[in-house]
Structures are given as structure tokens and as C-alpha cells.
């Protein structure tokens, strides 16, 4: 049987619902609180960036000063004080980033081990290269040698800016311009670290690439920036995971991810997002305001987004595809779980520009407790996109009577030969289903997990095998205690 | 094994079982018959511990223990099994995964070791064969798109897999074709043992030709009104509930 079918039991994991809520006690080098031109210069200097990068950041910063926070999403939160947070925090021991894994601060190794991401040579996940980002810096990247042999560049973006400026200058901001939106512009000014991937022509990346984002420091925001370029006829599968400590304060995570697929290239991008969601009363948790966009720049290219969003107090995120190349394909597979007082407003945009472009959207939204869960999606077909096709499937599952599920699909088709289909369903976990499971000896929380995993199956199957089982467990854990 | 005394059960504020008495010793198979709406399924749900079936008075002793305080999953772990009149569909969850999850949940609750996937697969395949349940069915989502008869056979497969001490079969014969009826009956008979008790709810004498019960009870308006040997079922078939229970009342 396929690996994705094994439903592991919830009780395998520690009784704590959010088991990643610990804090690593480590000496930090921080930017003083507040945001100004000096902050931008401070970050750029910390990263020993070239002048052009600083200019780029400063321009974004100036622009940001004139922008307003978007208000159209179905989410509510108190005003964010952008001056009351620090925009750079890095472990002191990382001053000069160590060249070898052996030189990493043992406290950091221990942290990642606890998170299930062993970085030391003997214990690394076979077949998965990991870039570990801790607050504002990347602390380690595994399997670099093996990837270099294949010609694949996989490194922290701060390193790419110094060592591969020609690629970074060509592609950075080419999918999400610095002017794109409030949070993306803020990110452009103050981004700290994230991953850079370049897969050369005709290369099939020999292993899964993944970045593990960890927020540790308090009163900071994390501004990750990821850039992935798949050159002609190449293939790469990339996965990101995220966790943060339990805190009463809200912390901002405003990321920008840009993907570029050239002729015949394919990028598969998966996210397992498990930022701290806040407590049962809705106190604390991460504000996850993220701009992710892929550009199918070449003909016959493909970009596929898969996301499992279980964490964060607020999720505001619309991984999108610009289907520019003829015959290009965009996919969006999403599971968004909102429990207790979590709010999720997430979906995708499929912009059909090229001929015979195809897109597929499968969204599974699960709401429990007092949560609000919105699918917001745009399918836009331009006049030139003859023969474009889209199919959207939006399913909502409600657990209990006090949560909400909303579906907001926008369809703009300016091409008569295009076909756009939208299907939506809303259901509840029925008493019959629960009783049936119970009567067979399956306890309540495990029954909910089983039923919800069944509901999400189509999406879970899209995840790389190495992560599917973990994601299934996560689905169960994030809904523990939601019934009865 | 099972001792029900003066059981009163209310559903949505309406009393459905009104002083039911029934006792099934280990090693015996009892049949309960009765007109539509007489409370047969209510009895089976109450035994399984379904929410909303409130015991207002009386008692249910299972192996000498009062059942009322136990949740349905705890009852299952203690060896109680109910084959439902209307088995439920669970989309996206393959039948095999469901069986493994349930079996291991029960074992865990009893403090036994879990059975690994390969072993469960072997175990299920062996039992499935006897019930003519195909590999394809085991791979498909639980009960989704299964025919009525297939669903019922899957209930019996579960009974065979879990090896309960007390099994209640609620109209498992309804909707079965002749061949399936025989398969199911054989499956049930194979499980008869001195250590096990069964309660078979049915409308049709025919099932009882295959599964010969120790006792037959007639349930009417929430009470057992008549009991007898296997011949009572034949008599009911001939004369109908009105004559038999009318006379007894
Ligand atoms: N939620 C409910 N509220 C009120 N009455 C109910 C409810 N559920 C069941 N009943 C009633 O309880 C009575 C017994 O139902 P039950 O399903 O136990 O009958 P049954 O003997 O199994 O019938 P059948 O032979 O048709 O399966 C019926 O009159 C039914 O309408
Ligand atoms: Mg019934």
C-alpha cells in the first residue's frame, strides 16, 4: 500500500498539542527595535551585501512608507506596531557562518534535532537536503557537495547575493516586484534569510530540497525570502517547514517566495506550515502574511504548489501561478485547518496568459472551534490564452457549530475558447461517521483525525513521501479536542 | 454474558424501550424479531453506547460489568461488537486503513501490542476471502459506493477480525442475495463458540434456517413480549406478529 495511506496515531506524539513551542536559550545578536532606513542599512551590512542590493532594499523601503496594509481579507487583528519589533536576530555563535557542519553551535544542532530535523552528517534525512534558517540567518545547509556535483545551487539567499549576483540580479523581484503589496514590499526592504535554488538546464535535482524555518527570538519578525529558478527542462521538488515557540505576543512572518520555471521545467513546491497558532483563547500566535508566486515563464513548464496550513494565528497567503508560457501548467493543492480562534484567508491565483495553459485547484478547508476559514481564489484568462482550461474544487469541512467556512472565487475569462469550472461543497463530520468509528474501538480524537485525513487525501497524496506521514499526524494533532 | 434488566431508553425525549428484559449466556445465539419501529435498532445502539440513547432506568450487565458508564470505543475494546443496519461511508479512508486503525485501537486499549501493517493485511485477506470480499473493495474508501450487500459483508468481516465476545447483528441479512446470505451465515456460524454470545436481529425466518438460534424473542413496543425456541420464528412467519403477540399479551 502507498505510504500516504498509513494513518499514524495521534497519541504517538507527546501529549502536548503544540510540541514545537519550546525556546532555545542562546545568545543573540539583534537589531535595535524599530524600522527606519538605518534598520535596512544595518541588515544589509550584517549580510555584507553589495551596494546594488542595499539600493534595492532602500527603494523598497521608501515605497513601503507610502503604502497601506491591505484590509480586504476576512481576518481581524489589532493594529501592528511596526516600530515595536526587531528586524534582525541571529545567534551570536553564528557570527561568521561556519563552513562545516561540525562547527555549528551544539545548541542549534540540538534545537533542530528536537524539531525532527537532524543536521549532523550521520543522522541527516537520506535523500533530503536541508537549509536550516534560525530567526534571521541560515545556520546550515546539508548535502551541498552532492548537489554541487549535479550543478544544483542550493544555499542561503544571503550567500547567493554575494556569490551568484548575476542570477540574483536577473531574477529577484521579477515575479513579485518590490512594489507588489504592503507585506511583499516590507519584505523586500528588510528580508533576512531564506533559500536560493538554481537548477541548470536539463538537470533533474537528485534529491528533495527543503528549508526549515524556525522563529526563536521574541519581539522579532521573520522575513524570509526564497528564490527558485528551474532552467530549461529541469526538475526540482522543494519543501518548507515552519515552527515557532509558544508566546503570548503575536509575531510577524512576512515572506516572499518567487519561482521561475523556464521552457519545459517543473517546480514542485510544498509547504507544511505549523507556526504557533496561539492558545485556545486565541492569545499569541504567528501572523503569517505571505506572498508566493510562480512564473511559468517558459513554454511547457509546470509549477505545482502544495500546502498544508495548520499553524499561525492568521494566515494570509495566496500561492499563485502566472501561466505565461504556452502549454504551461499550474497546480494548487491546499489543506487549510483553522481551529480555536485561528483565522485563515488563503487560496490561489491562476493567471492564464499563454495558449493552452491549464490549471487545477484543489482546496480543502477545515474549520473547528471558533475559527474562520476562507478560500479566496482568482482564475483569470486573458484574451490570448486560447484553449485555456481550469478546474477548481473547493471543499469545506466544518467541525462543531461555531466556526465559519467561506468560499470567494473570482473568475475573469476574456477568452471565449477557455473553459473554467468551479465546484464547491460544504460538509460536516456527521454523528453517524463518528459513532461508526467509535463503535469499532477508535477513540474520538483519532476518529476525527482519520475522517479529516480522508477528506484531505487528494492533497496529502501530492506531498513528497518523506513528509506525508508527518503531515497526516499534524492534521490530527491540530484538531485534537475539537469534538465533544 | 449479557444481562438486561428492566431497561428504559429515551431518544429525543421519547421513550422507545419500555422495560426490556433479556439475558444471553455465553455460548448461545439469540434472535430478536419484531415489527418495524418496535425498538430493535434502538436496543442495538443502546448496547453500543451511542450518544442520544439515554438509559432512564434499568441496567445492562456485560460480563458482570455495568455498560452504561463506558464510551462506545471502550465497549468495543472490551469485546462488544455491533454490525450496523446501515453501515456508514467514510470518504478518502481506505477500508484497509480503517480496519487496521480499528484493530490496533482496540488492542492498544487492552494494553496489547499493535499488529503491523503486513500482518493486518495477511489477517484481513484471509478472512475477506471467505466472505468473497475483493482486494479492490479493501483498497476503496470505506463503504463508499459499496452495494448494500457488500456493506453488510464488510460488517461481518470486521466481526471476524475483531473476534468479539458479544456480537449484535442488526438486520445483517437484509439486502443480501441468496449466495451472500449463505456466506454471511457461514461466517457467523464459524464464530459460534462456548465463549461467545450473539444477538441476531432479523425480519426473516430464512436466516434462522442457516443460523439456528438458541432462543427467539419477539420485541414489540419496546418490550420483549414472547420468547421461545427456534420454532417460534417459524410460527411467526406463518401467522404474523399480530396473532402471536396478541395472544401472548
Ligand atoms: N431521534 C428519534 N426521535 C424520536 N423517535 C425516534 C428517534 N429515533 C428513533 N425513533 C423511533 O423509535 C422507534 C424505534 O426505532 P428503531 O429504529 O429502534 O426500530 P426497529 O425495530 O429497528 O425498526 P426496523 O425494523 O424498521 O429497523 C421508531 O418508532 C422510531 O421512529
Ligand atoms: Mg432497525
XYZ file of C-alpha atoms and ligand atoms in Angstrom:
765
model
C 0.000 0.000 0.000
C 1.125 3.541 -0.664
C 2.915 5.243 2.150
C 0.466 8.112 2.270
C -2.263 5.748 3.373
C -0.837 4.948 6.761
C -2.635 6.968 9.326
C -0.387 7.126 12.322
C -1.981 7.555 15.645
C -2.109 10.851 17.299
C -1.084 9.536 20.691
C 2.328 8.546 19.307
C 3.279 12.117 19.897
C 3.682 13.784 23.215
C 0.507 14.864 24.977
C 1.323 18.496 24.271
C -0.722 19.721 21.349
C 1.953 22.042 20.041
C 5.156 20.179 20.608
C 7.391 22.765 18.965
C 6.628 25.508 21.479
C 9.988 25.437 23.284
C 12.563 28.245 23.262
C 16.275 27.761 22.626
C 18.303 29.697 25.172
C 21.041 31.174 23.046
C 22.839 34.494 22.954
C 21.548 36.661 20.140
C 22.845 39.470 18.076
C 19.867 41.746 17.403
C 18.990 44.890 15.558
C 17.614 47.541 17.905
C 13.823 47.687 17.878
C 12.231 49.816 15.213
C 12.175 50.275 11.479
C 13.954 53.029 9.596
C 16.466 53.463 6.807
C 19.117 52.650 9.385
C 17.494 49.293 10.047
C 17.686 48.478 6.355
C 21.344 49.523 6.252
C 22.029 47.515 9.401
C 20.639 44.305 7.896
C 22.417 44.835 4.600
C 25.702 45.423 6.409
C 25.229 42.334 8.585
C 24.933 40.336 5.389
C 27.930 42.116 3.814
C 25.815 42.815 0.783
C 26.953 44.583 -2.373
C 25.815 48.146 -2.948
C 23.160 47.223 -5.551
C 21.344 45.087 -3.019
C 21.263 47.871 -0.465
C 19.899 50.265 -3.119
C 17.200 47.753 -3.985
C 16.197 47.438 -0.348
C 16.169 51.174 0.242
C 13.997 51.778 -2.755
C 11.537 49.214 -1.447
C 11.618 50.829 1.969
C 10.790 54.258 0.527
C 7.944 52.741 -1.377
C 6.647 50.905 1.682
C 6.409 54.130 3.637
C 3.686 55.242 1.242
C 1.729 52.001 1.326
C -1.179 50.844 3.454
C -1.863 47.466 4.971
C -4.407 45.535 2.881
C -7.809 45.213 4.514
C -9.792 43.078 2.104
C -9.112 39.701 3.692
C -11.619 38.204 6.110
C -9.267 38.456 9.065
C -9.275 40.668 12.127
C -6.349 41.686 14.266
C -5.249 44.674 16.318
C -3.029 47.224 14.569
C 0.558 46.062 14.169
C 3.155 48.431 15.573
C 5.991 48.096 13.093
C 8.296 50.075 15.362
C 7.878 47.721 18.285
C 9.728 44.814 16.799
C 13.271 43.906 15.912
C 14.058 43.165 12.274
C 17.210 41.158 12.730
C 18.143 38.471 15.238
C 20.882 35.906 14.818
C 22.660 33.570 17.209
C 25.962 35.223 18.228
C 27.814 31.971 17.689
C 26.908 32.217 14.009
C 28.862 35.462 13.600
C 30.880 34.117 10.731
C 28.774 31.379 9.297
C 30.658 28.114 9.891
C 31.948 26.307 6.863
C 31.463 22.840 8.276
C 28.506 21.241 9.944
C 30.824 20.236 12.811
C 31.352 23.890 13.659
C 27.717 24.681 14.322
C 26.760 25.694 17.839
C 25.626 22.466 19.555
C 22.599 24.340 20.917
C 21.402 24.876 17.382
C 22.036 21.273 16.407
C 20.061 20.224 19.465
C 17.204 22.555 18.524
C 16.850 21.110 15.053
C 17.163 17.593 16.396
C 14.253 18.331 18.720
C 12.295 19.602 15.734
C 12.935 16.339 13.956
C 15.481 17.824 11.546
C 18.835 16.239 12.330
C 21.639 18.233 10.697
C 24.681 16.207 11.695
C 26.192 14.067 8.956
C 25.351 10.702 10.499
C 21.713 11.484 11.090
C 20.651 13.544 8.111
C 17.460 12.523 6.371
C 18.512 10.413 3.427
C 17.535 11.952 0.133
C 16.616 15.340 1.565
C 18.928 18.332 1.602
C 18.059 20.851 4.326
C 18.721 24.560 4.682
C 18.079 25.468 8.320
C 17.017 29.057 8.934
C 17.022 30.245 12.551
C 15.398 33.652 13.013
C 17.253 35.897 10.555
C 20.056 33.594 9.403
C 20.653 30.281 7.770
C 22.694 28.156 10.174
C 23.410 25.156 7.994
C 22.826 23.627 4.604
C 23.280 19.894 4.199
C 24.337 17.811 1.190
C 25.912 20.812 -0.521
C 28.667 18.717 -2.022
C 26.354 16.211 -3.606
C 24.205 18.968 -5.074
C 27.196 20.883 -6.404
C 28.271 17.772 -8.287
C 24.893 17.806 -10.037
C 25.327 21.507 -10.783
C 22.493 22.489 -8.468
C 22.978 25.593 -6.359
C 21.209 25.350 -3.008
C 22.286 27.921 -0.459
C 21.034 30.705 1.791
C 19.897 33.679 -0.269
C 22.366 35.928 1.551
C 25.155 33.735 0.229
C 23.682 33.726 -3.287
C 23.621 37.528 -3.289
C 27.369 37.536 -2.667
C 28.339 34.568 -4.790
C 25.853 34.411 -7.653
C 24.949 38.062 -8.166
C 24.270 37.607 -11.884
C 21.464 35.111 -11.172
C 20.030 37.000 -8.233
C 20.001 40.325 -10.068
C 18.333 38.759 -13.038
C 15.532 37.036 -11.178
C 14.981 38.647 -7.760
C 11.792 40.692 -7.850
C 10.997 39.528 -11.359
C 7.913 37.618 -10.196
C 6.954 39.590 -7.109
C 8.061 43.165 -7.807
C 9.163 45.266 -4.853
C 6.011 47.300 -5.369
C 3.669 44.324 -5.269
C 1.860 44.686 -1.970
C 2.379 46.073 1.519
C 3.885 42.925 3.031
C 5.945 41.975 -0.001
C 7.383 45.479 -0.142
C 8.202 45.368 3.557
C 9.920 42.048 2.955
C 11.911 43.492 0.076
C 13.286 46.141 2.403
C 14.138 44.005 5.409
C 14.339 40.373 4.296
C 16.968 38.469 6.199
C 17.365 34.916 5.018
C 15.743 32.191 3.051
C 16.848 29.780 0.377
C 18.161 30.134 -3.126
C 17.908 27.346 -5.652
C 19.172 27.190 -9.206
C 18.770 24.024 -11.228
C 20.670 24.155 -14.518
C 19.376 23.144 -17.919
C 18.330 19.547 -18.271
C 19.128 18.637 -14.673
C 16.772 16.664 -12.539
C 17.671 17.645 -8.991
C 18.939 14.415 -7.400
C 17.253 14.950 -4.067
C 14.414 16.752 -2.320
C 15.401 20.227 -1.198
C 13.910 21.666 1.912
C 14.158 24.663 4.162
C 13.200 24.567 7.785
C 12.219 27.966 9.164
C 12.411 28.417 12.896
C 11.433 31.560 14.749
C 13.078 31.559 18.179
C 13.718 35.102 19.389
C 10.892 37.089 20.951
C 9.781 40.515 19.744
C 11.096 39.884 16.275
C 9.626 39.320 12.907
C 10.904 36.860 10.356
C 11.195 37.958 6.756
C 12.198 35.035 4.660
C 12.987 35.401 1.007
C 13.163 32.415 -1.264
C 14.046 32.335 -4.933
C 13.924 29.186 -7.024
C 14.932 29.072 -10.662
C 14.445 25.959 -12.770
C 16.284 26.359 -16.033
C 15.097 24.700 -19.249
C 13.965 21.096 -18.934
C 14.981 20.810 -15.301
C 13.049 19.497 -12.321
C 13.123 20.263 -8.640
C 10.970 19.395 -5.671
C 11.253 21.710 -2.699
C 9.607 21.651 0.695
C 9.479 24.130 3.530
C 8.538 23.556 7.144
C 7.998 26.158 9.847
C 7.612 26.247 13.640
C 7.878 28.817 16.431
C 7.786 28.925 20.258
C 4.631 29.407 22.264
C 4.299 33.050 23.230
C 1.541 35.435 24.230
C 2.730 38.048 21.751
C 1.927 37.912 18.069
C 4.947 37.671 15.804
C 5.002 38.655 12.178
C 6.235 36.365 9.466
C 6.115 38.147 6.125
C 7.735 36.021 3.465
C 8.187 36.347 -0.257
C 8.751 33.316 -2.426
C 9.435 33.574 -6.148
C 9.571 30.632 -8.512
C 10.677 30.767 -12.126
C 10.223 27.831 -14.490
C 11.764 28.174 -17.938
C 10.895 26.110 -21.035
C 9.953 22.557 -20.121
C 10.945 22.975 -16.478
C 8.959 21.800 -13.487
C 8.942 23.045 -9.912
C 7.061 21.261 -7.187
C 6.830 23.417 -4.085
C 5.365 22.010 -0.878
C 4.736 23.708 2.442
C 3.969 22.225 5.806
C 3.188 25.314 7.830
C 2.988 24.775 11.554
C 3.746 28.145 13.091
C 2.482 28.501 16.636
C -1.301 29.018 16.242
C -1.975 30.757 19.557
C -3.667 29.209 22.570
C -7.241 28.026 22.996
C -8.421 31.551 23.810
C -6.740 32.967 20.728
C -3.839 34.545 22.579
C -0.498 34.721 20.790
C 0.462 33.032 17.560
C 2.155 33.994 14.335
C 0.743 36.403 11.769
C 1.650 34.670 8.550
C 1.363 37.254 5.776
C 2.990 35.709 2.796
C 3.354 36.398 -0.914
C 4.184 33.348 -3.005
C 4.118 33.399 -6.742
C 5.436 31.238 -9.512
C 6.071 32.260 -13.080
C 5.735 29.584 -15.748
C 7.891 31.737 -17.944
C 8.738 29.088 -20.488
C 6.507 27.043 -22.712
C 5.547 23.582 -21.446
C 6.628 24.496 -17.948
C 4.855 23.491 -14.771
C 4.580 24.827 -11.256
C 2.761 22.937 -8.575
C 2.019 24.328 -5.103
C 1.005 22.015 -2.301
C 0.345 23.471 1.106
C -0.673 22.062 4.449
C -1.504 25.039 6.612
C -2.214 24.028 10.184
C -0.485 26.700 12.238
C -0.451 30.518 12.597
C -2.995 32.718 14.332
C -3.655 34.343 10.959
C -2.801 33.024 7.540
C -2.917 35.398 4.601
C -1.453 33.607 1.678
C -2.211 33.034 -1.999
C 0.445 30.977 -3.778
C -0.168 31.779 -7.420
C 0.889 30.841 -10.923
C 1.435 33.108 -13.863
C 0.930 30.813 -16.828
C 2.893 32.818 -19.336
C 4.412 30.087 -21.485
C 2.176 28.279 -23.963
C 1.001 24.876 -22.671
C 2.196 25.646 -19.187
C 0.519 24.072 -16.185
C -0.240 25.472 -12.752
C -1.492 23.491 -9.795
C -2.578 24.412 -6.301
C -3.341 21.756 -3.712
C -4.238 23.092 -0.320
C -5.248 21.943 3.116
C -6.037 24.782 5.477
C -7.005 23.940 9.029
C -8.287 26.579 11.390
C -9.114 25.587 14.963
C -9.922 27.559 18.139
C -9.578 31.260 17.171
C -7.330 30.816 14.151
C -8.173 32.754 11.008
C -7.178 31.611 7.561
C -7.730 33.540 4.353
C -5.937 31.585 1.714
C -6.241 30.439 -1.870
C -4.540 30.988 -5.159
C -4.443 32.982 -8.354
C -4.111 31.307 -11.709
C -3.328 33.836 -14.389
C -3.681 32.305 -17.843
C -1.666 34.305 -20.367
C -0.355 31.638 -22.758
C -2.214 29.387 -25.137
C -3.482 26.027 -23.941
C -2.471 26.743 -20.405
C -4.041 24.543 -17.781
C -4.622 24.963 -14.090
C -6.050 22.825 -11.364
C -7.077 23.935 -7.906
C -7.968 21.572 -5.094
C -8.691 23.279 -1.802
C -9.687 21.508 1.393
C -10.629 23.860 4.207
C -11.298 22.519 7.693
C -12.786 24.752 10.368
C -13.249 23.896 14.024
C -13.771 25.734 17.300
C -14.402 29.447 16.694
C -12.202 29.616 13.625
C -12.876 31.382 10.349
C -11.587 29.801 7.183
C -11.845 31.495 3.800
C -10.875 30.213 0.403
C -10.167 33.152 -1.881
C -9.175 32.400 -5.417
C -8.857 34.087 -8.765
C -8.864 32.408 -12.131
C -8.106 34.925 -14.829
C -7.953 34.084 -18.521
C -6.517 36.673 -20.879
C -7.729 37.096 -24.466
C -4.590 35.496 -25.886
C -4.930 32.345 -23.755
C -6.866 30.333 -26.306
C -7.833 26.876 -25.154
C -7.022 27.618 -21.546
C -8.610 25.324 -19.019
C -9.143 25.497 -15.293
C -10.784 23.174 -12.861
C -11.382 24.229 -9.301
C -12.584 22.013 -6.490
C -13.234 23.698 -3.156
C -14.347 21.564 -0.254
C -15.067 22.797 3.233
C -15.462 20.653 6.300
C -16.985 22.049 9.472
C -16.448 20.607 12.908
C -18.844 21.970 15.522
C -21.298 24.810 15.112
C -19.295 27.916 15.944
C -16.808 28.091 13.112
C -17.151 29.520 9.650
C -16.206 28.470 6.137
C -16.300 30.910 3.263
C -15.560 30.488 -0.404
C -14.785 33.513 -2.520
C -13.969 32.529 -6.076
C -13.325 35.220 -8.659
C -13.445 34.204 -12.293
C -12.466 36.563 -15.111
C -12.450 34.997 -18.522
C -11.808 37.161 -21.531
C -11.268 34.308 -23.913
C -14.271 32.551 -25.431
C -12.440 29.289 -26.088
C -11.421 28.883 -22.454
C -13.127 26.559 -20.049
C -13.346 27.370 -16.364
C -15.079 25.021 -13.952
C -15.744 25.566 -10.289
C -17.152 23.043 -7.860
C -17.681 23.628 -4.188
C -19.006 21.533 -1.338
C -19.509 22.097 2.365
C -19.949 19.225 4.755
C -19.765 18.334 8.410
C -18.302 15.379 10.177
C -21.530 13.518 10.785
C -22.574 11.915 14.067
C -23.026 8.690 12.120
C -19.406 8.707 10.955
C -18.108 9.458 14.418
C -20.276 6.821 16.043
C -19.252 4.257 13.451
C -15.573 4.833 14.233
C -16.178 4.812 17.988
C -18.185 1.610 17.799
C -15.162 -0.009 16.148
C -12.967 0.999 19.045
C -11.411 4.111 17.526
C -11.280 6.889 20.170
C -12.781 10.273 19.384
C -9.671 12.310 18.524
C -8.297 9.526 16.413
C -11.646 9.194 14.663
C -11.663 12.908 13.819
C -8.112 12.648 12.553
C -8.997 9.653 10.416
C -12.063 11.278 8.891
C -10.271 14.574 8.227
C -7.292 12.795 6.715
C -9.729 11.027 4.419
C -11.257 14.369 3.471
C -7.791 15.756 2.635
C -6.438 12.680 0.961
C -6.216 14.100 -2.542
C -3.930 16.847 -1.288
C -1.858 14.737 1.109
C -1.054 12.432 -1.787
C 0.687 15.314 -3.514
C 3.285 15.663 -0.779
C 6.699 14.054 -1.149
C 6.606 10.702 0.626
C 9.190 11.772 3.208
C 6.764 14.332 4.583
C 3.356 12.814 4.009
C 3.216 10.825 7.230
C 4.312 13.802 9.310
C 1.666 15.967 7.650
C -1.033 13.395 8.383
C -0.140 13.402 12.054
C -0.162 17.160 12.071
C -3.686 17.231 10.656
C -4.835 15.054 13.547
C -2.978 16.965 16.240
C -4.173 20.375 15.165
C -7.768 19.213 15.585
C -7.365 17.412 18.915
C -10.253 18.074 21.247
C -12.293 19.791 18.536
C -15.244 17.424 19.014
C -17.164 16.648 22.180
C -22.543 -12.749 29.109
C -25.350 -10.197 28.704
C -27.991 -9.416 31.283
C -30.523 -6.665 30.530
C -32.936 -5.806 33.310
C -36.000 -3.594 33.044
C -34.319 -1.319 30.518
C -35.956 2.014 29.712
C -34.403 4.102 26.950
C -35.384 7.532 25.722
C -34.440 9.027 22.358
C -35.028 12.733 21.809
C -37.346 12.808 24.769
C -39.395 9.871 23.524
C -39.377 6.584 25.414
C -38.632 3.769 22.959
C -37.577 0.860 25.185
C -40.043 0.346 27.996
C -38.841 -2.216 30.477
C -36.915 -4.654 28.341
C -35.543 -7.853 29.873
C -33.125 -10.115 28.054
C -30.415 -12.479 29.120
C -27.910 -14.193 26.817
C -25.488 -16.667 28.374
C -22.090 -17.325 26.799
C -22.157 -19.898 24.025
C -25.701 -19.026 22.936
C -27.132 -17.288 19.897
C -30.371 -15.420 20.409
C -32.603 -13.937 17.749
C -34.731 -10.845 18.181
C -37.609 -10.295 15.785
C -40.281 -7.679 15.808
C -42.252 -5.264 13.675
C -40.736 -2.108 12.176
C -40.282 0.579 14.744
C -40.542 -1.781 17.694
C -37.136 -0.699 19.037
C -34.695 -3.331 17.739
C -32.112 -0.870 16.408
C -32.639 1.278 19.469
C -31.652 -1.708 21.572
C -28.540 -2.308 19.495
C -27.462 1.358 19.609
C -28.050 1.443 23.348
C -25.858 -1.609 23.791
C -23.139 0.059 21.691
C -23.401 3.252 23.746
C -24.442 5.680 21.052
C -24.897 9.262 22.196
C -28.532 10.327 22.439
C -29.786 6.949 23.634
C -30.450 7.747 27.253
C -30.960 4.982 29.762
C -33.549 6.370 32.163
C -33.741 3.240 34.308
C -32.743 -0.398 34.400
C -29.353 -1.931 33.815
C -27.181 -3.641 31.238
C -24.614 -6.005 32.633
C -21.942 -7.269 30.270
C -19.625 -9.891 31.764
C -20.942 -8.664 35.098
C -19.953 -5.051 34.435
C -22.417 -2.175 34.078
C -22.117 -0.909 30.485
C -23.777 2.483 30.910
C -20.630 4.260 32.083
C -18.470 3.107 29.164
C -17.899 5.013 25.922
C -18.551 3.127 22.675
C -14.839 2.708 21.935
C -14.227 1.313 25.412
C -17.058 -1.193 24.887
C -15.508 -2.273 21.586
C -12.153 -2.781 23.272
C -13.871 -4.963 25.866
C -15.183 -7.240 23.170
C -18.555 -5.796 22.214
C -19.351 -5.588 18.513
C -22.326 -4.197 16.630
C -22.897 -4.846 12.945
C -24.962 -1.848 11.888
C -28.218 -1.996 9.989
C -26.926 0.906 7.896
C -23.102 0.916 7.690
C -21.561 4.345 7.234
C -19.407 5.717 4.414
C -16.116 7.452 5.170
C -14.739 9.103 2.030
C -10.988 9.088 1.471
C -10.238 6.474 4.128
C -9.369 3.161 2.552
C -11.139 0.157 4.005
C -7.828 -1.488 4.809
C -6.545 1.550 6.710
C -9.800 1.721 8.629
C -9.596 -1.939 9.639
C -6.011 -1.577 10.771
C -6.758 1.589 12.720
C -9.715 -0.009 14.474
C -7.966 -3.283 15.277
C -4.955 -1.537 16.725
C -7.042 0.975 18.659
C -8.817 -1.911 20.369
C -5.592 -3.735 21.077
C -3.971 -0.605 22.444
C -6.910 -0.012 24.784
C -6.462 -3.558 26.090
C -2.745 -2.995 26.611
C -1.823 -5.410 23.820
C 0.866 -4.875 21.196
C -0.184 -3.368 17.915
C -0.183 -5.506 14.817
C 1.989 -4.220 11.973
C 0.582 -3.370 8.561
C 1.835 -6.526 6.860
C 0.285 -8.792 9.460
C -3.033 -6.964 9.383
C -3.054 -7.271 5.626
C -2.500 -11.013 5.824
C -5.144 -11.417 8.503
C -7.729 -9.367 6.625
C -7.092 -11.077 3.304
C -7.599 -14.481 4.821
C -10.941 -13.518 6.352
C -12.026 -11.487 3.334
C -11.662 -14.447 1.049
C -14.237 -16.493 2.934
C -16.709 -13.620 2.586
C -15.958 -13.035 -1.073
C -14.652 -9.522 -0.384
C -12.246 -8.467 -3.103
C -8.862 -6.751 -2.840
C -10.398 -3.900 -4.724
C -13.004 -3.349 -2.031
C -10.297 -3.304 0.625
C -8.472 -0.583 -1.262
C -11.502 1.599 -1.852
C -12.721 4.197 0.636
C -14.748 2.633 3.428
C -18.243 1.687 2.218
C -18.183 4.417 -0.443
C -20.031 3.128 -3.472
C -20.320 -0.354 -1.937
C -23.547 -2.161 -2.730
C -25.916 -2.893 0.149
C -24.767 -6.480 0.274
C -21.091 -5.545 0.138
C -21.526 -3.228 3.088
C -23.133 -5.985 5.131
C -20.384 -8.440 4.267
C -17.810 -5.907 5.368
C -19.543 -5.712 8.753
C -19.138 -9.459 9.128
C -15.506 -9.198 8.077
C -14.991 -6.758 10.915
C -16.646 -9.100 13.365
C -14.336 -11.896 12.215
C -11.311 -9.611 12.548
C -12.105 -8.224 15.990
C -13.235 -11.571 17.471
C -15.687 -10.029 19.955
C -17.166 -11.815 22.965
C -20.596 -10.385 22.310
C -21.789 -9.555 18.810
C -25.052 -7.904 17.859
C -26.051 -8.161 14.210
C -28.742 -5.661 13.287
C -30.526 -6.917 10.175
C -27.302 -8.038 8.582
C -29.371 -10.298 6.322
C -31.489 -7.511 4.831
C -30.490 -6.760 1.283
C -28.344 -9.858 0.833
C -28.745 -12.113 -2.178
C -29.052 -15.851 -1.587
C -25.357 -16.600 -2.018
C -24.271 -13.718 0.180
C -26.771 -14.775 2.815
C -25.156 -18.182 2.938
C -21.645 -16.666 3.132
C -22.663 -14.384 5.962
C -24.419 -17.197 7.832
C -21.366 -19.403 7.463
C -19.207 -16.556 8.725
C -21.430 -16.201 11.771
C -21.616 -19.929 12.434
C -17.847 -20.222 12.210
C -17.651 -17.797 15.088
C -20.032 -19.611 17.379
C -18.118 -20.731 20.411
C -18.748 -21.519 24.057
C -17.004 -18.292 24.994
C -19.054 -16.057 22.726
C -22.621 -14.830 22.694
C -24.533 -13.376 19.755
C -27.712 -11.452 19.240
C -29.156 -11.624 15.746
C -31.817 -9.089 14.811
C -33.788 -10.102 11.750
C -37.132 -9.928 9.998
C -36.714 -13.196 8.162
C -37.046 -16.735 9.311
C -34.813 -17.768 6.407
C -31.639 -16.501 8.126
C -32.516 -18.623 11.124
C -32.530 -21.730 8.926
C -28.825 -21.133 8.491
C -28.028 -19.687 11.892
C -30.091 -21.783 14.224
C -30.682 -19.703 17.359
C -30.787 -20.993 20.886
C -33.695 -18.687 21.682
C -36.026 -16.411 19.751
C -37.551 -13.259 21.247
C -40.234 -11.011 19.929
C -39.815 -7.311 20.589
C -42.885 -5.156 20.414
C -43.405 -1.580 21.509
C -40.181 -1.558 23.470
C -40.590 -4.807 25.355
C -39.849 -8.487 24.834
C -43.340 -9.900 24.663
C -42.742 -13.541 23.770
C -39.770 -15.887 23.823
C -39.328 -19.422 22.637
C -37.152 -21.882 20.765
C -36.325 -21.794 17.027
C -39.852 -22.967 16.238
C -41.209 -19.595 17.389
C -39.640 -17.962 14.350
C -41.393 -20.411 12.043
C -44.671 -19.802 13.748
C -44.213 -16.032 13.404
C -43.523 -16.394 9.731
C -46.771 -18.309 9.305
C -49.083 -16.305 11.498
C -47.582 -12.816 11.752
C -46.843 -10.702 14.821
C -50.450 -9.737 15.418
C -51.738 -13.211 16.197
C -48.704 -14.406 18.153
C -48.012 -11.399 20.312
C -51.669 -10.521 20.558
C -52.273 -13.933 22.086
C -49.352 -13.653 24.425
C -50.230 -10.218 25.686
N -34.429 10.503 17.197
C -35.628 9.957 17.369
N -36.652 10.698 17.831
C -37.875 10.163 18.021
N -38.157 8.885 17.726
C -37.188 8.107 17.267
C -35.881 8.600 17.062
N -35.108 7.600 16.593
C -35.926 6.531 16.514
N -37.173 6.845 16.897
C -38.320 5.965 16.913
O -38.060 4.848 17.726
C -38.799 3.742 17.267
C -37.898 2.525 17.210
O -36.952 2.663 16.159
P -35.944 1.514 15.811
O -35.061 2.020 14.755
O -35.320 1.036 17.062
O -36.903 0.401 15.229
P -36.555 -1.015 14.624
O -37.261 -2.004 15.472
O -35.106 -1.179 14.467
O -37.286 -0.933 13.210
P -36.858 -1.559 11.777
O -37.364 -2.955 11.797
O -37.619 -0.747 10.815
O -35.375 -1.462 11.629
C -39.391 4.147 15.928
O -40.749 4.445 16.103
C -38.626 5.380 15.560
O -39.402 6.265 14.783
Mg -33.812 -1.348 12.842
